[in-house]
PDB file of C-alpha atoms in Angstrom:
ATOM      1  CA  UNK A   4     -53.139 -67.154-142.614  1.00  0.00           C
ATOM      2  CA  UNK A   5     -55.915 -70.050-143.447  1.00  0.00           C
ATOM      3  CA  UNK A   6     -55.344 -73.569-141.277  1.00  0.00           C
ATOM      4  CA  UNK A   7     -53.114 -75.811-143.609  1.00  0.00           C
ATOM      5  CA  UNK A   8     -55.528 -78.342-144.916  1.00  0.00           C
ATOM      6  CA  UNK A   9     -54.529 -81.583-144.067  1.00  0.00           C
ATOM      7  CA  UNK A  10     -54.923 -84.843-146.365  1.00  0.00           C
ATOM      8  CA  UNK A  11     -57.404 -87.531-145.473  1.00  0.00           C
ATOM      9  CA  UNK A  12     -55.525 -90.325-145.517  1.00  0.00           C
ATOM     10  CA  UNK A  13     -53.121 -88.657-143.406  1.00  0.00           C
ATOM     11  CA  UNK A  14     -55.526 -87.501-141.082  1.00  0.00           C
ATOM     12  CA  UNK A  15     -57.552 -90.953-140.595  1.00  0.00           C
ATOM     13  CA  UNK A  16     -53.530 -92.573-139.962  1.00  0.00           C
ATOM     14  CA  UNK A  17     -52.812 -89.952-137.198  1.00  0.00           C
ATOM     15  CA  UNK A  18     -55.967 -90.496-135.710  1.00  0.00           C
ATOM     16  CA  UNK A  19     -55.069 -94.515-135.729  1.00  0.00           C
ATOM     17  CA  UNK A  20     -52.209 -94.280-133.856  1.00  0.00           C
ATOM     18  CA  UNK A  21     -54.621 -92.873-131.266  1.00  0.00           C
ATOM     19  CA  UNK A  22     -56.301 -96.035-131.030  1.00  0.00           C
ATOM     20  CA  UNK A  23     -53.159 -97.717-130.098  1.00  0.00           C
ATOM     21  CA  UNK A  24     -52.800 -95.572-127.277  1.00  0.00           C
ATOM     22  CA  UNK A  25     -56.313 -96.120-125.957  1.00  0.00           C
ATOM     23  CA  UNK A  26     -55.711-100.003-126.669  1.00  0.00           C
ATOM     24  CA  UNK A  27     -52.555 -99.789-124.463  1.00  0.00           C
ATOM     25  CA  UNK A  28     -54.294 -97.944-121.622  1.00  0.00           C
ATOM     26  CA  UNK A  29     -54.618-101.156-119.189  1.00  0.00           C
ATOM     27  CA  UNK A  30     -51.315-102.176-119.965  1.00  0.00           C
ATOM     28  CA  UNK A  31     -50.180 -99.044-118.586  1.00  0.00           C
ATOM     29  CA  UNK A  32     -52.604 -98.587-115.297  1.00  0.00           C
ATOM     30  CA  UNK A  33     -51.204-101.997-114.618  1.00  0.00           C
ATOM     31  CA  UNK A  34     -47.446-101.374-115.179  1.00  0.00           C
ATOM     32  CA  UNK A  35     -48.038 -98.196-112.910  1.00  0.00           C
ATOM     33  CA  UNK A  36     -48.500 -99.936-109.787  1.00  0.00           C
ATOM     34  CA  UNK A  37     -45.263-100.072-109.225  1.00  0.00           C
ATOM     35  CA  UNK A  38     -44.256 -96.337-110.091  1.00  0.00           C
ATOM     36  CA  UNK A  39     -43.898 -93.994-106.892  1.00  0.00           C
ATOM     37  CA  UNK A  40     -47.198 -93.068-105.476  1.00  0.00           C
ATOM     38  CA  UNK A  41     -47.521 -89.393-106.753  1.00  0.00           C
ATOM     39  CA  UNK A  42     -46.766 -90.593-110.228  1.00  0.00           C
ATOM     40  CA  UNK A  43     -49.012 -93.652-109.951  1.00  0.00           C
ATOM     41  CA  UNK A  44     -52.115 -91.527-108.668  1.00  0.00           C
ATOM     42  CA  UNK A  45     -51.878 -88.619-111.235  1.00  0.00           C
ATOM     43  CA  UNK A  46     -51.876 -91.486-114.149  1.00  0.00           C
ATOM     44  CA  UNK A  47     -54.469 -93.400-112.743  1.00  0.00           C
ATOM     45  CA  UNK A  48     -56.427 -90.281-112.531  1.00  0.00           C
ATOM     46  CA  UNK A  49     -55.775 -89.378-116.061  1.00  0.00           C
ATOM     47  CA  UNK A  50     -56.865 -92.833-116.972  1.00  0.00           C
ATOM     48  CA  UNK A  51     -60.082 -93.153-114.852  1.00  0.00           C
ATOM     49  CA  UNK A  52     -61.209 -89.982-116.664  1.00  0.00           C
ATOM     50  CA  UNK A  53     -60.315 -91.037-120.130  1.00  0.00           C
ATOM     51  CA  UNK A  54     -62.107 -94.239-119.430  1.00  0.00           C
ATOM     52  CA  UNK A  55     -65.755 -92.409-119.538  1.00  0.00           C
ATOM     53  CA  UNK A  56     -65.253 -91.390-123.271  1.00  0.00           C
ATOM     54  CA  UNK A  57     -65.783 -93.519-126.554  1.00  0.00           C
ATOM     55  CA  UNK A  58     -62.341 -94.606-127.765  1.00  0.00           C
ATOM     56  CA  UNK A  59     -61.335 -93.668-131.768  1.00  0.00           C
ATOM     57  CA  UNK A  60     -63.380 -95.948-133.917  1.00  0.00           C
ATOM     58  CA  UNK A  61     -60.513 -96.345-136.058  1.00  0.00           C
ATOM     59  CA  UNK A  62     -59.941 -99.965-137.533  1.00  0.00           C
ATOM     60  CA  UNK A  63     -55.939-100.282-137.261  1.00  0.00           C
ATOM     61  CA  UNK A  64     -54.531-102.266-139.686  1.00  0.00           C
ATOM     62  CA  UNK A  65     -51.717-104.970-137.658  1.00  0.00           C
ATOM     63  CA  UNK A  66     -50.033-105.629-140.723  1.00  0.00           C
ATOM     64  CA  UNK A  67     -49.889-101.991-141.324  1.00  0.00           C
ATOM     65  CA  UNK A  68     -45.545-101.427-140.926  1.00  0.00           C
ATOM     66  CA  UNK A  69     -46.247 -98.128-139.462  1.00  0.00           C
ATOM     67  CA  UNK A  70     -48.528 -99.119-137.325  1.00  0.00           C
ATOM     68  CA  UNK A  71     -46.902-101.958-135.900  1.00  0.00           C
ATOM     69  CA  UNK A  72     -43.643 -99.920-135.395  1.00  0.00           C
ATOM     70  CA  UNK A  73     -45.530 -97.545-133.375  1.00  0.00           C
ATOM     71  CA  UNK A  74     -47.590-100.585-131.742  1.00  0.00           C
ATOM     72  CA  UNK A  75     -43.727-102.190-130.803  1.00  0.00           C
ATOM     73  CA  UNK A  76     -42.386 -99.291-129.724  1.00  0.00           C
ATOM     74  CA  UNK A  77     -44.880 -98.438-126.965  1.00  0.00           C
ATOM     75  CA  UNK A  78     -45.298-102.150-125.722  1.00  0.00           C
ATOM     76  CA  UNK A  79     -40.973-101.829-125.502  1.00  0.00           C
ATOM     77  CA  UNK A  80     -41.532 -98.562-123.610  1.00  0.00           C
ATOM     78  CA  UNK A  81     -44.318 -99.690-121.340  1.00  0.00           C
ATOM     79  CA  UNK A  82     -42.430-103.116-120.367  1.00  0.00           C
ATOM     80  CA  UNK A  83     -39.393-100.981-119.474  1.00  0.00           C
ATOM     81  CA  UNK A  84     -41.156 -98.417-117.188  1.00  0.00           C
ATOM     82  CA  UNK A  85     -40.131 -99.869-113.677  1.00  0.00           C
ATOM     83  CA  UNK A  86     -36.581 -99.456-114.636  1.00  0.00           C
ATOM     84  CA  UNK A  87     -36.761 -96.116-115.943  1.00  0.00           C
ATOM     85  CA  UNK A  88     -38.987 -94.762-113.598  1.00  0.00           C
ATOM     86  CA  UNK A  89     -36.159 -95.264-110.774  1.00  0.00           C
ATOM     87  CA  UNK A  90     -33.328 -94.883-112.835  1.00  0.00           C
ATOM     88  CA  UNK A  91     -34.257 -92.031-115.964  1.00  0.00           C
ATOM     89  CA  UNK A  92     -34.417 -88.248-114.795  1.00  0.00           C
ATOM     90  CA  UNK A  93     -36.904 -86.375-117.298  1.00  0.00           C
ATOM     91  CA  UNK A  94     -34.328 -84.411-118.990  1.00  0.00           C
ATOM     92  CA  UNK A  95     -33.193 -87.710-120.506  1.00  0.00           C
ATOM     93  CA  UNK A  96     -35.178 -89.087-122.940  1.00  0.00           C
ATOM     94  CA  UNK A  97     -33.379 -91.994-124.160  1.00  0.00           C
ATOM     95  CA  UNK A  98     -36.038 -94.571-123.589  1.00  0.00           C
ATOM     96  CA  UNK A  99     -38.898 -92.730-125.581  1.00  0.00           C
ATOM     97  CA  UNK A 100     -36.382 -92.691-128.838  1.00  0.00           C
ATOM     98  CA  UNK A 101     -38.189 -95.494-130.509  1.00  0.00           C
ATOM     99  CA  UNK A 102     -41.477 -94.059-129.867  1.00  0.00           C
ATOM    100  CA  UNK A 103     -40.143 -90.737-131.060  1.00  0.00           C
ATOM    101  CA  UNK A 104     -38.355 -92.653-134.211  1.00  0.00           C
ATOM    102  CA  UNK A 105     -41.493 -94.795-135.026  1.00  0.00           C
ATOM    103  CA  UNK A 106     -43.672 -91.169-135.111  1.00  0.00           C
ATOM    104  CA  UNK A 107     -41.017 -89.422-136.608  1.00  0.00           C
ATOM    105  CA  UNK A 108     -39.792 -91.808-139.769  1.00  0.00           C
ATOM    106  CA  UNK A 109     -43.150 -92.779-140.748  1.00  0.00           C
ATOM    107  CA  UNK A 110     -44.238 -91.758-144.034  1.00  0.00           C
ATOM    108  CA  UNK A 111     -47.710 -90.235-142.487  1.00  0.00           C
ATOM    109  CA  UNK A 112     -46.057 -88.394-140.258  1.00  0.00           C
ATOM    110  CA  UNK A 113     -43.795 -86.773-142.597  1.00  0.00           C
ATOM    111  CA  UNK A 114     -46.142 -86.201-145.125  1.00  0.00           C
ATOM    112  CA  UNK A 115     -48.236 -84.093-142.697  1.00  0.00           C
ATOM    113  CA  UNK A 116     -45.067 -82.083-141.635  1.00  0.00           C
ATOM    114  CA  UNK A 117     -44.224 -82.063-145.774  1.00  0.00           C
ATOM    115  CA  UNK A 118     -48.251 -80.722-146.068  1.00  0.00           C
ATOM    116  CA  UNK A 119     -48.351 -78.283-143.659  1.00  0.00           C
ATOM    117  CA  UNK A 120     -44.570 -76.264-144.974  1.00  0.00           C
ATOM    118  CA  UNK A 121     -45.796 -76.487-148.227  1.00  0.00           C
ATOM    119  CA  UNK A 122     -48.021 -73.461-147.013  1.00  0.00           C
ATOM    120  CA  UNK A 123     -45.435 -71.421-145.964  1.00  0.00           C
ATOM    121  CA  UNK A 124     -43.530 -70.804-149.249  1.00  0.00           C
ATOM    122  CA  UNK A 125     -44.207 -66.931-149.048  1.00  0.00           C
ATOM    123  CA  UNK A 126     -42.416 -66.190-145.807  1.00  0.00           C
ATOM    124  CA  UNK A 127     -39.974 -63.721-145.376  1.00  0.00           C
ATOM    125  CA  UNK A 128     -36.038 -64.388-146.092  1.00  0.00           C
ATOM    126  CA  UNK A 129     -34.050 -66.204-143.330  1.00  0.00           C
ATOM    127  CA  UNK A 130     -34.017 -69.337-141.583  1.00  0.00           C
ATOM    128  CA  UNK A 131     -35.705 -71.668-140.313  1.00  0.00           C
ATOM    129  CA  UNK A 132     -35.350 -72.758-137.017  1.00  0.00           C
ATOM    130  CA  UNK A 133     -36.864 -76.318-135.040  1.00  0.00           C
ATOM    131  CA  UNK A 134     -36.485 -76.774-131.010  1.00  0.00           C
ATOM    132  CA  UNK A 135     -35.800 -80.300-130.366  1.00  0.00           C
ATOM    133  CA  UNK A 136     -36.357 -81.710-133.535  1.00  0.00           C
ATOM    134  CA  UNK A 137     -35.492 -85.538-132.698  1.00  0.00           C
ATOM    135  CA  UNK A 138     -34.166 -87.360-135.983  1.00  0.00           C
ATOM    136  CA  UNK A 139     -34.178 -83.881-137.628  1.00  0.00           C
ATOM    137  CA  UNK A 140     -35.956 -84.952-140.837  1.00  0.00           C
ATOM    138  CA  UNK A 141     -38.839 -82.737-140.627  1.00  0.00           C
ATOM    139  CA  UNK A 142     -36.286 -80.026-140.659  1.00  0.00           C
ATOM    140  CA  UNK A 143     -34.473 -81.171-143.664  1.00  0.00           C
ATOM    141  CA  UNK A 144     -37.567 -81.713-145.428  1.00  0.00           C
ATOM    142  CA  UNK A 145     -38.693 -78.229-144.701  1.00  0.00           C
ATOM    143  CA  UNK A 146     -35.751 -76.766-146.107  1.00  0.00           C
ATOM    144  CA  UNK A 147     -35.824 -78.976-149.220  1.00  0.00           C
ATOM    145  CA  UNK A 148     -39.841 -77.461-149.460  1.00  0.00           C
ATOM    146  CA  UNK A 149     -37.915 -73.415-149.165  1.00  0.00           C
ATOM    147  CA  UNK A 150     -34.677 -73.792-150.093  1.00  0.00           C
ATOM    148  CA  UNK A 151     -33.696 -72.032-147.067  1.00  0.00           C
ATOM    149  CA  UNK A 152     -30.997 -72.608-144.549  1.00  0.00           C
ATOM    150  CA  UNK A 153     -32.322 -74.474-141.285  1.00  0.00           C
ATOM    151  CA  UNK A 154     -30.808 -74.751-137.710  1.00  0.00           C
ATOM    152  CA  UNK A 155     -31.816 -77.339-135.442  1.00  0.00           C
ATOM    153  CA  UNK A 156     -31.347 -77.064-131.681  1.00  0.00           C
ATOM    154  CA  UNK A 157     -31.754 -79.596-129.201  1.00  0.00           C
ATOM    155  CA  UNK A 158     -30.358 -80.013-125.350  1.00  0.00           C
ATOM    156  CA  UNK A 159     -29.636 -83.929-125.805  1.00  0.00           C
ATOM    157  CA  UNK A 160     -26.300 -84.659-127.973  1.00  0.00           C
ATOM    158  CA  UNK A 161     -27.657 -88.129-129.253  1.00  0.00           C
ATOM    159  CA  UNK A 162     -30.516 -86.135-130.829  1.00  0.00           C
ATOM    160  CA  UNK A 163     -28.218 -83.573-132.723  1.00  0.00           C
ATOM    161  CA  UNK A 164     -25.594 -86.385-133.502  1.00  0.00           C
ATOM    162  CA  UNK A 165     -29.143 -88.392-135.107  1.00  0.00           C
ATOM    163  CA  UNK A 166     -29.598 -85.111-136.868  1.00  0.00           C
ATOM    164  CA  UNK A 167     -26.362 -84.674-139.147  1.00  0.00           C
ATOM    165  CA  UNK A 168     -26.445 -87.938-139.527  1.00  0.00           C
ATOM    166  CA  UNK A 169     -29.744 -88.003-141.854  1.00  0.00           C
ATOM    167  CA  UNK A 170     -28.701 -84.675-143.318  1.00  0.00           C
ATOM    168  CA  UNK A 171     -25.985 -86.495-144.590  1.00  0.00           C
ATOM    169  CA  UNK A 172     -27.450 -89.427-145.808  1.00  0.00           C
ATOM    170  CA  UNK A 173     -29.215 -86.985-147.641  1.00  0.00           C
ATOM    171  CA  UNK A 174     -27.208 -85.204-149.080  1.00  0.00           C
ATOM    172  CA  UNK A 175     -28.126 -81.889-147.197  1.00  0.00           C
ATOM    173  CA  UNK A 176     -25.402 -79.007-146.444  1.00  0.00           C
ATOM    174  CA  UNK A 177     -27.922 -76.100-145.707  1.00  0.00           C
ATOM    175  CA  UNK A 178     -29.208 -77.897-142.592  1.00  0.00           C
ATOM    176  CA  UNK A 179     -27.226 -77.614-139.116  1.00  0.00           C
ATOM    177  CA  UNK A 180     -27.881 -79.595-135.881  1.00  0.00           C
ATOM    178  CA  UNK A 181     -26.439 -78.162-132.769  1.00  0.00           C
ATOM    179  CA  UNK A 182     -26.896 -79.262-129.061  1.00  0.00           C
ATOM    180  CA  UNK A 183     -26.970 -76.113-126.830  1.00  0.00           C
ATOM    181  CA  UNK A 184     -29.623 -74.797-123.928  1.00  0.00           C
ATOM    182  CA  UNK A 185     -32.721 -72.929-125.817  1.00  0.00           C
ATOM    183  CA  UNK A 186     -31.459 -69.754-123.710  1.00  0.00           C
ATOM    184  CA  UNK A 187     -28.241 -69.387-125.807  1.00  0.00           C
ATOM    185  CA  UNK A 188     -30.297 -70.284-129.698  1.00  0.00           C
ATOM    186  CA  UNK A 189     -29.139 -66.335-130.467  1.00  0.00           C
ATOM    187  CA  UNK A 190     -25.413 -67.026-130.296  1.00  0.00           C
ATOM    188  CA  UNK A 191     -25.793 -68.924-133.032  1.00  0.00           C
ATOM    189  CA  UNK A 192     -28.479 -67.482-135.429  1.00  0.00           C
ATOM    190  CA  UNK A 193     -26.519 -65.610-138.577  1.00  0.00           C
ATOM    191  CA  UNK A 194     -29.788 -64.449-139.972  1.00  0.00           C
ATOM    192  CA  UNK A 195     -33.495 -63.546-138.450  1.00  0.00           C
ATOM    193  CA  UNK A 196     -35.738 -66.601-138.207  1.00  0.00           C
ATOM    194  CA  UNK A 197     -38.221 -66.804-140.713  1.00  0.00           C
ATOM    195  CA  UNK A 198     -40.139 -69.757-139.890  1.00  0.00           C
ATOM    196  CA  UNK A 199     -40.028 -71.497-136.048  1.00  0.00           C
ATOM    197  CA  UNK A 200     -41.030 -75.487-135.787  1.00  0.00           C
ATOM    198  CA  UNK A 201     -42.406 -77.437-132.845  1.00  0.00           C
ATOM    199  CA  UNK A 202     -43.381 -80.688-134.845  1.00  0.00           C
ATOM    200  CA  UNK A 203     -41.679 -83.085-133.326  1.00  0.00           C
ATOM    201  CA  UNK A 204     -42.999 -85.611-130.676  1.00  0.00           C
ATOM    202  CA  UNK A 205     -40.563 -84.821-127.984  1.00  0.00           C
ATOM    203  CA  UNK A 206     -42.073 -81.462-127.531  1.00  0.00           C
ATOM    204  CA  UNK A 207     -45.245 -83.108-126.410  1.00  0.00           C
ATOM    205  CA  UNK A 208     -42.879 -84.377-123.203  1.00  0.00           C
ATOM    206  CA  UNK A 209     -41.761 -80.234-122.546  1.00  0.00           C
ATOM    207  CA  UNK A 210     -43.690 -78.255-119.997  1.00  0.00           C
ATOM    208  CA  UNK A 211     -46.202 -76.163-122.341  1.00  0.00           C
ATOM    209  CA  UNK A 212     -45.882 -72.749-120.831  1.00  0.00           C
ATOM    210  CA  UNK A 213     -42.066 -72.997-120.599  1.00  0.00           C
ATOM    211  CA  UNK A 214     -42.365 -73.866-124.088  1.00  0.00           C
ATOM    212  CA  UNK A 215     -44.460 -71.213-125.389  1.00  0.00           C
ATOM    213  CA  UNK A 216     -41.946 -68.728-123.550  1.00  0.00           C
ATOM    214  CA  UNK A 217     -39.219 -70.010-125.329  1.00  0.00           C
ATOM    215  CA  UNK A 218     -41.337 -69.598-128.972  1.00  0.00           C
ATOM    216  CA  UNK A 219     -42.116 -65.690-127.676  1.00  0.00           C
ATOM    217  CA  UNK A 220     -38.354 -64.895-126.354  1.00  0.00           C
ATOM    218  CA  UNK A 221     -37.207 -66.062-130.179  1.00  0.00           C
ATOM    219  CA  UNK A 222     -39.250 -65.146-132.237  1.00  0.00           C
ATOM    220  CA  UNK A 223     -38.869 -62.094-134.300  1.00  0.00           C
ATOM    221  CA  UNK A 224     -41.217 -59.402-135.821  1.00  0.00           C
ATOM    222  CA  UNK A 225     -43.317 -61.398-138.943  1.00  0.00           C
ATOM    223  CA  UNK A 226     -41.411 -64.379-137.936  1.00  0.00           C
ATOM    224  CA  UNK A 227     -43.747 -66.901-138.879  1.00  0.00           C
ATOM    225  CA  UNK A 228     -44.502 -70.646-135.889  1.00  0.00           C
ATOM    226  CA  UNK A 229     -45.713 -73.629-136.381  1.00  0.00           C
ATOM    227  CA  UNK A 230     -46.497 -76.143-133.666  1.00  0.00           C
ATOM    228  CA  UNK A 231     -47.801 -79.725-133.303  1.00  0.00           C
ATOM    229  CA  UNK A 232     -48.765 -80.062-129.910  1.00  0.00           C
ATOM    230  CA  UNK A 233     -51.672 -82.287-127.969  1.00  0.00           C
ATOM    231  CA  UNK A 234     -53.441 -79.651-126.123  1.00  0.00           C
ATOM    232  CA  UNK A 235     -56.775 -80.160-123.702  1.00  0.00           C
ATOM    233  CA  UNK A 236     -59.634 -78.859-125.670  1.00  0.00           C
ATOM    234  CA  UNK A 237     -61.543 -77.903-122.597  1.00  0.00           C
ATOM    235  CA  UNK A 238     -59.718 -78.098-118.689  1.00  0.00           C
ATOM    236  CA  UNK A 239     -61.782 -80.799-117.664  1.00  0.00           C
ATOM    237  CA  UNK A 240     -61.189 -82.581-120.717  1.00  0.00           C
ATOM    238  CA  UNK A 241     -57.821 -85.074-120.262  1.00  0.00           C
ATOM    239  CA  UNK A 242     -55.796 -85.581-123.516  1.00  0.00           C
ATOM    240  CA  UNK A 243     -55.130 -89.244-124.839  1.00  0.00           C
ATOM    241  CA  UNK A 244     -51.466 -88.368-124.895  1.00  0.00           C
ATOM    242  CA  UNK A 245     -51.448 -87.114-121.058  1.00  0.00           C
ATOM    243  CA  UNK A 246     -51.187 -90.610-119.015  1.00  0.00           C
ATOM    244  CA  UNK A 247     -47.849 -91.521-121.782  1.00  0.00           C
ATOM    245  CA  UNK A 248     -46.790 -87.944-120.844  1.00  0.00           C
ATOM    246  CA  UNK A 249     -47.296 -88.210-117.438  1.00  0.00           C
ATOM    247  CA  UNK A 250     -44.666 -91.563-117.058  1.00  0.00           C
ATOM    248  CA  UNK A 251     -41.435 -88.658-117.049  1.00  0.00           C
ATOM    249  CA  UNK A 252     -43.303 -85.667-116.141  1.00  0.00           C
ATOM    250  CA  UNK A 253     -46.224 -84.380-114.111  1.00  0.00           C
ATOM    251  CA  UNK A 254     -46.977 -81.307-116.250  1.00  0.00           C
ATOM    252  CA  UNK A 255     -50.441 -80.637-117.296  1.00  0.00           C
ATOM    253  CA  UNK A 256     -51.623 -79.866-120.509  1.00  0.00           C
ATOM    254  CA  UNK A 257     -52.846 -76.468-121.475  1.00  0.00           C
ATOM    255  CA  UNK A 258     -56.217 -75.721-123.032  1.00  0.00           C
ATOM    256  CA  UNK A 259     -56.430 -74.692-126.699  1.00  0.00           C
ATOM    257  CA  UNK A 260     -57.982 -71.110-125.367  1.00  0.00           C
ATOM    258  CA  UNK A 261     -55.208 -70.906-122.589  1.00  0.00           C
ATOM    259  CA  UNK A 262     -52.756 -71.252-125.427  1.00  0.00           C
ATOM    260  CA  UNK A 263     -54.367 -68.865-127.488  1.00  0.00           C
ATOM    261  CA  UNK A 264     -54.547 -66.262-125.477  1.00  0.00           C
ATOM    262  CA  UNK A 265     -50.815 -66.284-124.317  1.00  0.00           C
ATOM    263  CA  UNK A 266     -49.259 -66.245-127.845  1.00  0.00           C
ATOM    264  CA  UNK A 267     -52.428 -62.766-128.363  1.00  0.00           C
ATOM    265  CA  UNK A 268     -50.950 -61.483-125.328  1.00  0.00           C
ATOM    266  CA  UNK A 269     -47.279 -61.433-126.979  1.00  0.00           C
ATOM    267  CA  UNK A 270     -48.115 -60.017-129.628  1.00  0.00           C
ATOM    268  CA  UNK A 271     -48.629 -62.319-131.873  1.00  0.00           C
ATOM    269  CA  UNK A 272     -51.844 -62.071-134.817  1.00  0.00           C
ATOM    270  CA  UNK A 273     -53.093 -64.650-137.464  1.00  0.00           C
ATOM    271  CA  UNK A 274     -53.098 -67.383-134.834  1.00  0.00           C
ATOM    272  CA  UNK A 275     -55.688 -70.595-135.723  1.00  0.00           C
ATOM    273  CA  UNK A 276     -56.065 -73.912-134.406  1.00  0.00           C
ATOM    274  CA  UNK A 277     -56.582 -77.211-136.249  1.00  0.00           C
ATOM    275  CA  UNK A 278     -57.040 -80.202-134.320  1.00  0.00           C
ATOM    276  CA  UNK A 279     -56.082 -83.534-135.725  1.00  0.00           C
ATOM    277  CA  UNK A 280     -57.224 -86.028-133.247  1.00  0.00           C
ATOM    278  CA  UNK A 281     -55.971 -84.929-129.949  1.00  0.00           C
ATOM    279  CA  UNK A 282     -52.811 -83.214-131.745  1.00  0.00           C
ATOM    280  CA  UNK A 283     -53.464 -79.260-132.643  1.00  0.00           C
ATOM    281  CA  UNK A 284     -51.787 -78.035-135.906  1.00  0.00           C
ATOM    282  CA  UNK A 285     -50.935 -73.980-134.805  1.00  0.00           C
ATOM    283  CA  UNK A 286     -50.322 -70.858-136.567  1.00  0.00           C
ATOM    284  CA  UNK A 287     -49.181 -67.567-135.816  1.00  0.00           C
ATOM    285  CA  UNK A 288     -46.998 -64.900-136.880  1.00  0.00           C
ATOM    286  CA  UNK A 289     -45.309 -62.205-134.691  1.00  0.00           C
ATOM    287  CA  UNK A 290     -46.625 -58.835-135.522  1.00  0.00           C
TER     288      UNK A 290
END
């Protein structure tokens, strides 16, 4: 299977929201002071390295209502860390919703998750299933792309509630949302899964190897992944997204190679790589 090929104009406006991240950097060594001292130190790490490379020379328009969303929604989230850093265990991620929501909604955003299912249109019959899919609107709009039926799990109920309640708006009856561990997906699976999603941003906040065991316990022979995740392209090399990831969670990114060779190892052929920014667009299929 080729790499999707991903539009310009929604490659230049993924790469923008970078900037915001690097332009946001200070604000967050500062907040981090008063985080507890293993958190601080493993973000100001992460920082101090970052700080040595050229940030995105990306002009980001203010005005932009993407943009600013995003921009809004990660001041809101930075201001609020002292609070949650006491008071918000990482399996609740109730504070990152509007930074989730602002990625999520935006039209760029979907129209790269609309680009890349549009190349999946021969797969094999049965569903399509997304782990932790936030809002839930990249899986709708994946199953408006195949026509197939999609299931959507997630661990946090005000995710899955989120979920009907845009497949409603929308008029969608072939989508269903359901709020259960990742362990137990098979109890409720009526056909194989023919297509497995990890787009959405709140993957980027799950430990990567538990994660890719999850993908290789459910997935099927020719079942067919797709994953959006901000990997480091060399170990030494810290990802943009790691010091934001870092604020509920101390895991560390994997390499692009590390990655590679676990999904190989499990069996799994036609894997490729596309990086967007610091965000890799990945393919494989389970032989």
């Amino acid at each position: 299977m080729a790499p999707p090929i991903i539009g310009k104009s929604t490659f230049s406006r993924i790469i923008s929201y970078e900037a915001i991240l690097w332009y946001l950097l200070p604000k967050l060594k500062k907040i981090c002071l008063n985080l507890p001292a293993g958190r601080k130190d493993r973000i100001f790490s992460l920082i101090n390295n970052l700080s040595t490379r050229k940030p995105p020379r990306v002009s980001v328009n203010p005005h932009d209502p993407e943009i600013r969303f995003l921009h809004e929604s990660l001041n809101l989230i930075l201001d609020d860390i002292e609070y949650v850093a006491g008071n918000l265990s990482p399996s609740k991620w109730g504070y990152l919703r509007n930074l989730f929501e602002g990625i999520v909604q935006s039209e760029s955003y979907r129209m790269l998750i609309r680009d890349i299912i549009s190349k999946f249109k021969g797969i094999k019959d049965g569903v399509i299933l997304e782990l932790n899919p936030s809002s839930g609107r990249g899986l709708i709009d994946a199953c408006k792309i195949l026509g197939r039926r999609g299931l959507g799990v997630d661990q946090d109920p005000l995710f899955t509630e989120i979920g009907k309640e845009y497949a409603y708006r929308e008029n969608i009856d072939n989508v269903e949302f359901i709020c259960t561990d990742l362990s137990k997906i098979s109890d409720h699976l009526s056909a194989p899964v023919a297509l497995l999603l990890v787009t959405s941003p709140i993957n980027w906040f799950i430990d990567q190897r538990y994660l890719l065991s999850k993908i290789v316990s459910i997935a099927e022979v020719n079942c067919s992944i797709v994953g959006l995740l901000p990997f480091r392209e060399r170990d030494e090399e810290v990802n943009i997204f790691e010091p934001y990831i870092n604020l509920v969670s101390e895991n560390r990114l994997m390499t692009v190679l590390s990655s590679e060779n676990q999904l190989s190892y499990e069996g799994f052929s036609k894997i490729t790589f596309q990086k967007i920014g610091s965000l890799y667009l990945f393919t494989a299929v389970k032989r």
